[in-house]
Coordinates of C-alpha atoms and ligand atoms in Angstrom, one line a residue:
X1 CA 0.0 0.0 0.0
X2 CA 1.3 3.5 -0.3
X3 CA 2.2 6.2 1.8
X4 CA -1.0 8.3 1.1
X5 CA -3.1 5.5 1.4
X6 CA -1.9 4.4 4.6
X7 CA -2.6 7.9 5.6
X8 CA -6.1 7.4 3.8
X9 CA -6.9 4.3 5.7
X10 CA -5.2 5.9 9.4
X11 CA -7.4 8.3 9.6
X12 CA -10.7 6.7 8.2
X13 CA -9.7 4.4 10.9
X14 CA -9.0 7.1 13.8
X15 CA -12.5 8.4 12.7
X16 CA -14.3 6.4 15.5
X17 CA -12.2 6.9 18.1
X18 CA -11.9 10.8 17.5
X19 CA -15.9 10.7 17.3
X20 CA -16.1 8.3 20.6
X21 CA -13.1 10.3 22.7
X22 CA -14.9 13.7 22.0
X23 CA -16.0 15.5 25.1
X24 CA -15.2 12.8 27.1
X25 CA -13.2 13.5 30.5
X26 CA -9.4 11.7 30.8
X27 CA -7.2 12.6 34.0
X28 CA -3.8 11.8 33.1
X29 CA -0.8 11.8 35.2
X30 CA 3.0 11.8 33.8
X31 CA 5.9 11.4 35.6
X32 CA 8.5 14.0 36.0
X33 CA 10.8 11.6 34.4
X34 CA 8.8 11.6 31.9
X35 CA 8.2 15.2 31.8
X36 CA 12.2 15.9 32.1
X37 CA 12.7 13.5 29.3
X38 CA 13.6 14.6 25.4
X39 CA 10.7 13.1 24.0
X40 CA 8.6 15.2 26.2
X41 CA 7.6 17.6 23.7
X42 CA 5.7 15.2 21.6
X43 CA 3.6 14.6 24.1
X44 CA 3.1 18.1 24.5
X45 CA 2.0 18.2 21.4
X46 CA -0.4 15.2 21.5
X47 CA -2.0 16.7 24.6
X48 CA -2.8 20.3 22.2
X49 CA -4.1 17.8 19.7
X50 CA -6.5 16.1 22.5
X51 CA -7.3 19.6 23.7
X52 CA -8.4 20.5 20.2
X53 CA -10.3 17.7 19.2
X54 CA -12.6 18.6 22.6
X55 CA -11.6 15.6 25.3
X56 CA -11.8 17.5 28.9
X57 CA -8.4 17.2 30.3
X58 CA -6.9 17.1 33.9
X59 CA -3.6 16.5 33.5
X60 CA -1.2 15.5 37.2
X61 CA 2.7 15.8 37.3
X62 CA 4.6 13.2 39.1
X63 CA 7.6 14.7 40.9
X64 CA 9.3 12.1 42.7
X65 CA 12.4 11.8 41.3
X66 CA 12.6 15.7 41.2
X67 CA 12.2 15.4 45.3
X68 CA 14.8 12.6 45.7
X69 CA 17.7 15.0 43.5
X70 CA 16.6 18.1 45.2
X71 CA 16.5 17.0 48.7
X72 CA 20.5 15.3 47.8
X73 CA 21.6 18.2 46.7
X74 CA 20.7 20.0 49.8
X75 CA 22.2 17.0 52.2
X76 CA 19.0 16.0 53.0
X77 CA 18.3 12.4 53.6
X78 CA 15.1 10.8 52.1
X79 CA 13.2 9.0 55.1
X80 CA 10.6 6.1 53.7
X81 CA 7.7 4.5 56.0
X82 CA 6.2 1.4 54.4
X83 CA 7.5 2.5 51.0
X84 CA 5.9 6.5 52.0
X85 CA 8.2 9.1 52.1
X86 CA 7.9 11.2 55.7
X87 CA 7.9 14.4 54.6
X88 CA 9.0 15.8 58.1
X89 CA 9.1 19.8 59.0
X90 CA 12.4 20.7 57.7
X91 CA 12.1 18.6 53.8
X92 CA 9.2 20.0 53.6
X93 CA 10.4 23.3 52.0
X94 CA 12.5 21.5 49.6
X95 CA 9.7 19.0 49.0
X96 CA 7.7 22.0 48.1
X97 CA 10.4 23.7 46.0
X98 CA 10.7 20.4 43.4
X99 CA 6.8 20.0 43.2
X100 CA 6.5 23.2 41.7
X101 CA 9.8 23.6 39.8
X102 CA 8.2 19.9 38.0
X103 CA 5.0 22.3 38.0
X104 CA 6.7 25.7 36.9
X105 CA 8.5 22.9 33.8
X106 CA 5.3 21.9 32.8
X107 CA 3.2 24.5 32.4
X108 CA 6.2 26.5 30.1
X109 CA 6.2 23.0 27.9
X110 CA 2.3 23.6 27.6
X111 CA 2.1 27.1 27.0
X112 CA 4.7 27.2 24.2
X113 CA 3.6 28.6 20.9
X114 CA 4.2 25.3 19.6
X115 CA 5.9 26.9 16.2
X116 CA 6.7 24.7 13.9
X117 CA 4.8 21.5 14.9
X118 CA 1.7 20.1 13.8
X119 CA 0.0 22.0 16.8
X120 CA 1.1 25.7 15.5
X121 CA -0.7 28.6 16.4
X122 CA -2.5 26.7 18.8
X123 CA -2.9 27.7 22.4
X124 CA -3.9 25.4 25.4
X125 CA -5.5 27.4 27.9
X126 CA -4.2 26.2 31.4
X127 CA -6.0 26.7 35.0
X128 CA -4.8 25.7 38.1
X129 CA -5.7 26.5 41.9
X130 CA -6.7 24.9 45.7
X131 CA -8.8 22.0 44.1
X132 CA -7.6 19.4 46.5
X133 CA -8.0 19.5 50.2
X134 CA -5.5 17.2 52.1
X135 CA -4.9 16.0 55.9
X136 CA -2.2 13.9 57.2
X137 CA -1.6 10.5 57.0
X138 CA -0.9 10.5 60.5
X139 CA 1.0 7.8 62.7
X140 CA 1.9 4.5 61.3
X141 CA 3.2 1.8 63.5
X142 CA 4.4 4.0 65.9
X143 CA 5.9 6.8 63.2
X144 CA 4.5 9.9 62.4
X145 CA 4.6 10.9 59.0
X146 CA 4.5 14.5 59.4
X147 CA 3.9 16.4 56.4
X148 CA 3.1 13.5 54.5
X149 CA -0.6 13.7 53.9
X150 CA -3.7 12.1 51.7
X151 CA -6.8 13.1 50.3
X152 CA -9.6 14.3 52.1
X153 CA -12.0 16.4 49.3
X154 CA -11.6 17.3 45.6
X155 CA -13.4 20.0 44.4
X156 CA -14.5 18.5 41.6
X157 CA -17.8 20.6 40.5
X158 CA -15.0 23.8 40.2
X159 CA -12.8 21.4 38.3
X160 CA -15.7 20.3 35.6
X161 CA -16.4 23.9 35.3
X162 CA -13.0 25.0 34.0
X163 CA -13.1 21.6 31.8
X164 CA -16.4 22.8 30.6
X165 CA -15.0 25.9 29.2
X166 CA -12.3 24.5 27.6
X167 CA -9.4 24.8 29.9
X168 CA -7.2 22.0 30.9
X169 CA -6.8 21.6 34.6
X170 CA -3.6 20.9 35.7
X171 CA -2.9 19.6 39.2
X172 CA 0.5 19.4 41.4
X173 CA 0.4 16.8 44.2
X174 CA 0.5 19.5 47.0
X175 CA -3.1 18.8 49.3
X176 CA -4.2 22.3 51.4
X177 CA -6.1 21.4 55.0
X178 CA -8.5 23.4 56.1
X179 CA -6.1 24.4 59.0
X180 CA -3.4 25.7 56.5
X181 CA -1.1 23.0 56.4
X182 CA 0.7 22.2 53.3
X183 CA 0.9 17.9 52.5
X184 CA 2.6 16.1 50.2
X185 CA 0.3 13.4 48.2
X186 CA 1.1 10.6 46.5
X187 CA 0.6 11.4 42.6
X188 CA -0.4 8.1 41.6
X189 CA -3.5 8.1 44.4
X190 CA -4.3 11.5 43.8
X191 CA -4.8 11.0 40.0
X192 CA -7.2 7.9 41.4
X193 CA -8.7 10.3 43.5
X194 CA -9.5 13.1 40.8
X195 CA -10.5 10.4 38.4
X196 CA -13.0 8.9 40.9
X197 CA -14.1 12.6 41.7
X198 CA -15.1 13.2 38.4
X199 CA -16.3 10.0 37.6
X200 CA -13.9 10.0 34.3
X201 CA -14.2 8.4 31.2
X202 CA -10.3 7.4 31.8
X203 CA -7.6 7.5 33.6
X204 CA -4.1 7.6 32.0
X205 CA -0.6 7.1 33.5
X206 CA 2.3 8.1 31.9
X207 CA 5.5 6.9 33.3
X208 CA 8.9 5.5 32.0
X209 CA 9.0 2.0 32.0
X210 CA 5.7 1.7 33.6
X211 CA 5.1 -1.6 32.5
X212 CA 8.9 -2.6 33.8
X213 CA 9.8 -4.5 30.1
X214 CA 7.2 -7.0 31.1
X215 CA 5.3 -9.0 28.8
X216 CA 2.2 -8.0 29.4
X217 CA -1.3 -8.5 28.1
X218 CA -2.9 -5.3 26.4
X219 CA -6.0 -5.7 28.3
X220 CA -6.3 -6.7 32.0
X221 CA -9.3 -7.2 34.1
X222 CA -9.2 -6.4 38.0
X223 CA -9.1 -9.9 38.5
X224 CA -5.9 -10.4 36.4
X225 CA -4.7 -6.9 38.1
X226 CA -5.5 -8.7 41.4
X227 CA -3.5 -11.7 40.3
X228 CA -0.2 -9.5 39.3
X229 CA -0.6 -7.8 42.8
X230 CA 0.1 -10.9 44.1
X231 CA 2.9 -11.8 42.1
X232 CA 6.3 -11.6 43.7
X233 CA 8.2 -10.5 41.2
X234 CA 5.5 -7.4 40.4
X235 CA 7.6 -4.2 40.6
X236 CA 6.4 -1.7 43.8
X237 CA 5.8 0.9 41.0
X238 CA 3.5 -1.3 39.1
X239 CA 2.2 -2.4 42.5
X240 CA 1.4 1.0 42.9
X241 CA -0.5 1.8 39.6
X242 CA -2.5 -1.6 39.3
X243 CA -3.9 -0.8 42.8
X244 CA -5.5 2.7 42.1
X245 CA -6.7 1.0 38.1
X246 CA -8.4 -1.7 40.4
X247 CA -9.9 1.4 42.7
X248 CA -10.7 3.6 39.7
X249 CA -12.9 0.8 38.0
X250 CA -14.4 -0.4 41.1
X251 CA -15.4 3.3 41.5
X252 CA -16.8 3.6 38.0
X253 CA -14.0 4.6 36.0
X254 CA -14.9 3.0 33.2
X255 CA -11.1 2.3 31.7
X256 CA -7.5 2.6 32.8
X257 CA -4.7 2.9 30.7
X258 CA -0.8 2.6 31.2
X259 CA 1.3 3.9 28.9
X260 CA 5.4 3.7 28.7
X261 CA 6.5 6.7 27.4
X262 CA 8.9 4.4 25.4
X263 CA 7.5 5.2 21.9
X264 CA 6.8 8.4 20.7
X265 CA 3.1 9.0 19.9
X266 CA 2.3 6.5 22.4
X267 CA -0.6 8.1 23.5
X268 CA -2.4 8.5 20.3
X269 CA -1.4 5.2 19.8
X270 CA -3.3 4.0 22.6
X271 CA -6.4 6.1 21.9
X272 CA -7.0 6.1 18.3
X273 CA -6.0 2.8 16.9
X274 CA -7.4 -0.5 17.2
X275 CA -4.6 -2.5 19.1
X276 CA -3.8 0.7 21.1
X277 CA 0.1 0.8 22.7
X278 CA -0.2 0.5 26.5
X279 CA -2.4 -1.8 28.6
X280 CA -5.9 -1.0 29.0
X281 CA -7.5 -2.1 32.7
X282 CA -11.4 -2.5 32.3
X283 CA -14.2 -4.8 33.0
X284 CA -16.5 -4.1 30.9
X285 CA -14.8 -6.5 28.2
X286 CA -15.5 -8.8 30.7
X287 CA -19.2 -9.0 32.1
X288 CA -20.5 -12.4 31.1
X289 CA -17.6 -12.6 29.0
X290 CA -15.6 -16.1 30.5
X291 CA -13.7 -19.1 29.3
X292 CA -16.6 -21.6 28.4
X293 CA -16.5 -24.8 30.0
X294 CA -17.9 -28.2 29.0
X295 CA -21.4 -27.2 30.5
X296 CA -21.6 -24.7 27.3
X297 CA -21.2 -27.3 24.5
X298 CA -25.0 -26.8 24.4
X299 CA -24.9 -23.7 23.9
X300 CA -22.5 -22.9 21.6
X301 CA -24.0 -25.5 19.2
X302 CA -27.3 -23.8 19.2
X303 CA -25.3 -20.7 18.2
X304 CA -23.0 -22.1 15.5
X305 CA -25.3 -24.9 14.5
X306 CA -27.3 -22.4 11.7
X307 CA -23.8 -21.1 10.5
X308 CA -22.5 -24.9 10.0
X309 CA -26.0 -25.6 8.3
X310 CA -25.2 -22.8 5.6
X311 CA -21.6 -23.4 5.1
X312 CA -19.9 -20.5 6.9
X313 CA -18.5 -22.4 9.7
X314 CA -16.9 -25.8 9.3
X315 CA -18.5 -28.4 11.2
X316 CA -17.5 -29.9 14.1
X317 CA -18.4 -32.8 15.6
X318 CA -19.5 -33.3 19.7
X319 CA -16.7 -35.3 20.6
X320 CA -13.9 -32.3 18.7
X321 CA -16.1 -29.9 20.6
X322 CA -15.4 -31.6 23.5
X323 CA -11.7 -32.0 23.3
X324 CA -11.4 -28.0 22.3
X325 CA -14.1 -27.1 24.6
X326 CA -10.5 -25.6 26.9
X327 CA -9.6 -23.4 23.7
X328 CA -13.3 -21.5 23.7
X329 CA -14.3 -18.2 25.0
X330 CA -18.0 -17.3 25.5
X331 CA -19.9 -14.2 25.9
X332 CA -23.2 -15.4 27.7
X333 CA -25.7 -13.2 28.3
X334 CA -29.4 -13.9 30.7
X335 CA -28.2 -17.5 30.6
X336 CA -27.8 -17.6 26.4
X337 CA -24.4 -18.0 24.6
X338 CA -24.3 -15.3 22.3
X339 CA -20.8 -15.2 21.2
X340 CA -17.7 -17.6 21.3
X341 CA -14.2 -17.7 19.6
X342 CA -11.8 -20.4 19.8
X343 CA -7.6 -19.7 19.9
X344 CA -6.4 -23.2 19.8
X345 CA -2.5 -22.7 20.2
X346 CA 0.1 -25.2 18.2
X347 CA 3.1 -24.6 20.4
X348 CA 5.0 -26.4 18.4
X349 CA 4.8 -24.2 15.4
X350 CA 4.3 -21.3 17.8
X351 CA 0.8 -20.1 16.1
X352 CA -2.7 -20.3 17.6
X353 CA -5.8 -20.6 15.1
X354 CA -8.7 -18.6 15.4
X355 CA -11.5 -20.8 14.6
X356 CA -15.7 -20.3 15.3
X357 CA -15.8 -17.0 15.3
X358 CA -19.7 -16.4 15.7
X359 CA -22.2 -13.9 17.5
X360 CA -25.6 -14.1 17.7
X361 CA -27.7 -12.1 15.1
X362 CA -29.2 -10.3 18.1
X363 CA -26.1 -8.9 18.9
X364 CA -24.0 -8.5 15.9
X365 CA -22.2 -4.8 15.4
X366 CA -22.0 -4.1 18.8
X367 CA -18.2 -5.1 19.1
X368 CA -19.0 -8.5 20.8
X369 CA -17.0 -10.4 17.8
X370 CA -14.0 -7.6 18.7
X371 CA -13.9 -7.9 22.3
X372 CA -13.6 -11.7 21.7
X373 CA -10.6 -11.4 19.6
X374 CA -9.2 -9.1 21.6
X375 CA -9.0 -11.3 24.5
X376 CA -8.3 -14.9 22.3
X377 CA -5.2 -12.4 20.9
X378 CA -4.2 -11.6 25.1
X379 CA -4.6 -15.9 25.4
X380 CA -2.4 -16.9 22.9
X381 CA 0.5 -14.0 24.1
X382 CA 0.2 -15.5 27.4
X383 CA 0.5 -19.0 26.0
X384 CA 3.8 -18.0 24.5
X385 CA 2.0 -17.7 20.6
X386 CA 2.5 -14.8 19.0
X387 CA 0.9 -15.4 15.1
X388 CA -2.5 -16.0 15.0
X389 CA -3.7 -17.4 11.6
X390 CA -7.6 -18.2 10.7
X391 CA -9.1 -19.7 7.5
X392 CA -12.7 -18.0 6.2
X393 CA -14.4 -18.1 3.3
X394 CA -16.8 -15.0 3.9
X395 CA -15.1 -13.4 7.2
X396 CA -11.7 -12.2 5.4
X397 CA -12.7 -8.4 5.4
X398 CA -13.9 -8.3 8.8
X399 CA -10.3 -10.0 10.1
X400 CA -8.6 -8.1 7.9
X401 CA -9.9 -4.9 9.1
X402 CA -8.7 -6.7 12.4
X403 CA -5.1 -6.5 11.6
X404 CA -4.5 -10.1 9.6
X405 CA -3.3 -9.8 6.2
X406 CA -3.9 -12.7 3.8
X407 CA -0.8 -15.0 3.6
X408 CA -1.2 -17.9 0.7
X409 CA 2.7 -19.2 1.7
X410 CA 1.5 -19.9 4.8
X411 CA 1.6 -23.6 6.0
X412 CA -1.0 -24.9 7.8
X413 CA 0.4 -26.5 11.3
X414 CA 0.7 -30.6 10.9
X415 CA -1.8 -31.4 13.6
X416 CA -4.4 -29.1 11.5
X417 CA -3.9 -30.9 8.3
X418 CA -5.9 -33.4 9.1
X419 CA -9.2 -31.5 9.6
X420 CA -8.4 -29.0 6.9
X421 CA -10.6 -29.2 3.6
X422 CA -8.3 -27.4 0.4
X423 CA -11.4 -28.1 -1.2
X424 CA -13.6 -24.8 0.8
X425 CA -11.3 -22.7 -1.0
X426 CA -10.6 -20.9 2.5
X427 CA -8.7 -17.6 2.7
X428 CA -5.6 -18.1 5.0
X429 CA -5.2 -15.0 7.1
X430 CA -2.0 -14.5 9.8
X431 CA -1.6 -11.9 12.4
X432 CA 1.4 -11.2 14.0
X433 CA 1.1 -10.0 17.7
X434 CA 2.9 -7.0 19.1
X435 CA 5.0 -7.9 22.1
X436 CA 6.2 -4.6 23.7
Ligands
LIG501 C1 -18.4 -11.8 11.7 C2 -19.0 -11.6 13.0 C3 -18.4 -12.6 14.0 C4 -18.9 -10.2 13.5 O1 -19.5 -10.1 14.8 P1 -19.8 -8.6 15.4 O2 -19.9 -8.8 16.9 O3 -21.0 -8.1 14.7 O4 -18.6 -7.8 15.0 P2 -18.1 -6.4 15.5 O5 -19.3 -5.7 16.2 O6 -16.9 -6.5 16.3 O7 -17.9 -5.7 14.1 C5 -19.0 -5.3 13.3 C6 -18.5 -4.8 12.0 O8 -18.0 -5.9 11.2 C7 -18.7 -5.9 10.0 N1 -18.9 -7.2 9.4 C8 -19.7 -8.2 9.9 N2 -19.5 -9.3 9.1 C9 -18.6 -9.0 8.2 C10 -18.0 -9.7 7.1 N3 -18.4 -10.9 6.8 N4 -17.1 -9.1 6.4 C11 -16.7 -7.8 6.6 N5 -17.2 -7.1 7.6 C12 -18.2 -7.7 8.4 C13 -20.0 -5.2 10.3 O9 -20.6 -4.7 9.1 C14 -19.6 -4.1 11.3 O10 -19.0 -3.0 10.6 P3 -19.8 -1.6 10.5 O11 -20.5 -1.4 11.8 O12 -18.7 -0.7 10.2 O13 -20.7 -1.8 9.4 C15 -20.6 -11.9 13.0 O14 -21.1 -11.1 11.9 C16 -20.9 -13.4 12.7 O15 -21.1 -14.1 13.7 N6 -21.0 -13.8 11.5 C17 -21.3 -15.1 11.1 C18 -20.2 -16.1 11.5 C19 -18.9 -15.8 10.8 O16 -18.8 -15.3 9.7 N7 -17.8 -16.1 11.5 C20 -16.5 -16.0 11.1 C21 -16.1 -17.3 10.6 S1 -14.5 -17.4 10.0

């Protein structure tokens, strides 16, 4: 294809999204690394581009790292509590000082002409002000932790005001109490606080490395964010940001992203195409959305049974269903199965086939059939497969527009052979899975 008709076929695609993201509400926190980094500026850019295409923004600076080299090169040691920084009575100044130096950094980045880039001639309009009331976190096990605070209140009908009108909201993670006192919050919470406040569309976190080179999948549920939490060898800083996605969407954030800053455009990446970039924390994929078990044979037959009558899908017999039944995903919906998939991995030749692909007339172009990719595509990464291939006779422009391309040197896996039927003249389609 060429250059101008990838462009062509980009955008068409974006189309959606851009329509879908549009006066929607994202809180997004970025780490001062992140924010100190070269490729900074691009996201500077991709945040005007956000602002113009109407999303309501509140965006949060980290500022950790900016303490840790601030209070050093003032000979001030960093005291931690439970992995909590005690911000006593004489850091606290310093403390201070870095938050809004990372602040001060910011809000230049965002107010720059922007001459030259795509954004030129555009201007974000920035407000900022007392919008989060703290208190202290008080005494753990015995030590007081001074200046180190949580929130109590965010003022969050003053907030969607500003947002209303346009402006993007930024936020340091400095808490006022009603006494006077001055605390120091942690970013990551605070953003989950906001979010929750606001009752935002998403929340995004920005950080370097924030998925710590893991392979991950590109969609987690809070059950599977549960399960890393427990994991051992789960970094504290992922720790961290899995715990306030699982609080967000318990408190009706509807989706969570992480992003590593990594690749530039990430962002847009993540928002406007398809497979996004980062890794997207949200249940609503998941609501009677399971693994099937052997008590569904039923009824995924009544679904695919029509579909085998007429040729689209192959038959299978009880006792195949049966063996595969492991392989199947289900969407089931006031006790009906109204969707499956099945990603049967060859581990051997390191590819998984896609294979019954079917949703019920009911509930066709709603995404269903998408949803159930998605999630076959996070199987097969976590079963070590990263091609996916399918054969169709009638599907090919749907999994095309899914990211396969067609592939006639492919050859089908040995153990398939045996089942497979030259004689349906099937398209062979492969997929290659990103693994970031
Ligand atoms: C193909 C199928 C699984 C899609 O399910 P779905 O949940 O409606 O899919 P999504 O909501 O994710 O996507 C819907 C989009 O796919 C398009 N689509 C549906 N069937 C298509 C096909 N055969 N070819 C190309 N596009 C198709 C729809 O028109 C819709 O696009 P639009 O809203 O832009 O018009 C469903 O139509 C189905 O069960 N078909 C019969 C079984 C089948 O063909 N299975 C594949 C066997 S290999």
């Amino acid at each position: 294809m060429s250059n101008t008709q990838d462009h062509v076929r980009w955008f068409r695609d974006a189309a959606p999204y851009i329509k879908a993201h549009r006066k929607k509400t994202f809180v997004v926190m970025i780490s001062d690394e992140v924010i100190y980094s070269e490729r900074f500026i691009g996201l500077v850019h991709d945040i005007a581009l956000l602002n113009h295409l109407g999303i309501k923004l509140v965006i949060l600076h980290g500022s950790r790292s900016s303490i840790d080299s601030h209070l050093a090169s003032n000979n001030l040691e960093a005291h931690y509590h439970q992995n909590i920084r005690i911000t006593d009575i004489e850091s606290l100044p310093y403390v201070v000082q870095a938050i809004n130096a990372v602040k001060t950094h910011l809000e230049s980045q965002l107010s720059t002409g922007l001459p030259n880039t795509p954004m030129s001639g555009s201007e974000i309009a920035l407000a900022s002000g007392n919008f989060v009331t703290g208190m202290p976190l008080g005494v753990i096990d015995g030590v007081d932790m001074q200046h180190s605070g949580k929130v109590r209140y965010i003022r969050h009908e003053a907030i969607k005001e500003l947002l209303d009108l346009n402006h993007v909201v930024l936020l340091s993670n400095l808490g006022y109490s009603r006494t006077g006192e001055v605390f120091n919050l942690p970013t990551e919470e605070l953003a989950g606080e906001v979010a929750r406040a606001l009752r935002a569309d998403k929340l995004i976190y920005i950080h370097e490395g924030a998925r710590n080179g893991e392979k991950q999948a590109s969609t987690l549920s809070t059950a599977d964010c549960e399960a890393l939490l427990q994991q051992p060898d789960t970094s504290d800083d992922l720790k961290s940001l899995l715990h306030q996605a699982k609080l967000a969407i318990q408190a009706q954030v509807k989706r969570v992203h992480l992003i590593d800053q990594q690749v530039d455009g990430g962002l847009l990446l993540e928002l406007f195409t398809r497979d996004g970039y980062g890794t997207m924390i949200t249940n609503l994929f998941y609501e009677g959305n399971r693994p099937a078990s052997i008590e569904d044979i039923g009824g995924i037959v009544s679904l695919i049974e029509p579909l085998e009558n007429s040729g689209v899908l192959v038959a299978r017999s009880r006792e195949q269903m049966e063996l595969q039944i492991r392989h199947f995903q289900v969407i089931e919906k006031d006790g009906m199965i109204i969707a499956c998939i099945a990603c049967i991995p060859d581990e051997e030749a390191k590819v998984a086939e896609i294979a019954c692909l079917a949703v019920h007339q009911g509930y066709q172009r709603t995404g269903l059939a998408s949803q159930l990719l998605q999630i076959a595509e996070d199987r097969a990464l976590k079963q070590g497969v990263n091609r996916l291939y399918t054969l169709t006779t009638r599907t090919s422009h749907w999994f095309i527009e899914h990211g396969f391309n067609e592939d006639r040197n492919f050859e089908i896996p040995a153990a398939k052979r045996g089942s497979y039927n030259p004689k349906r003249g099937s398209k062979i389609l492969l997929k290659s899975l990103n693994v970031l």
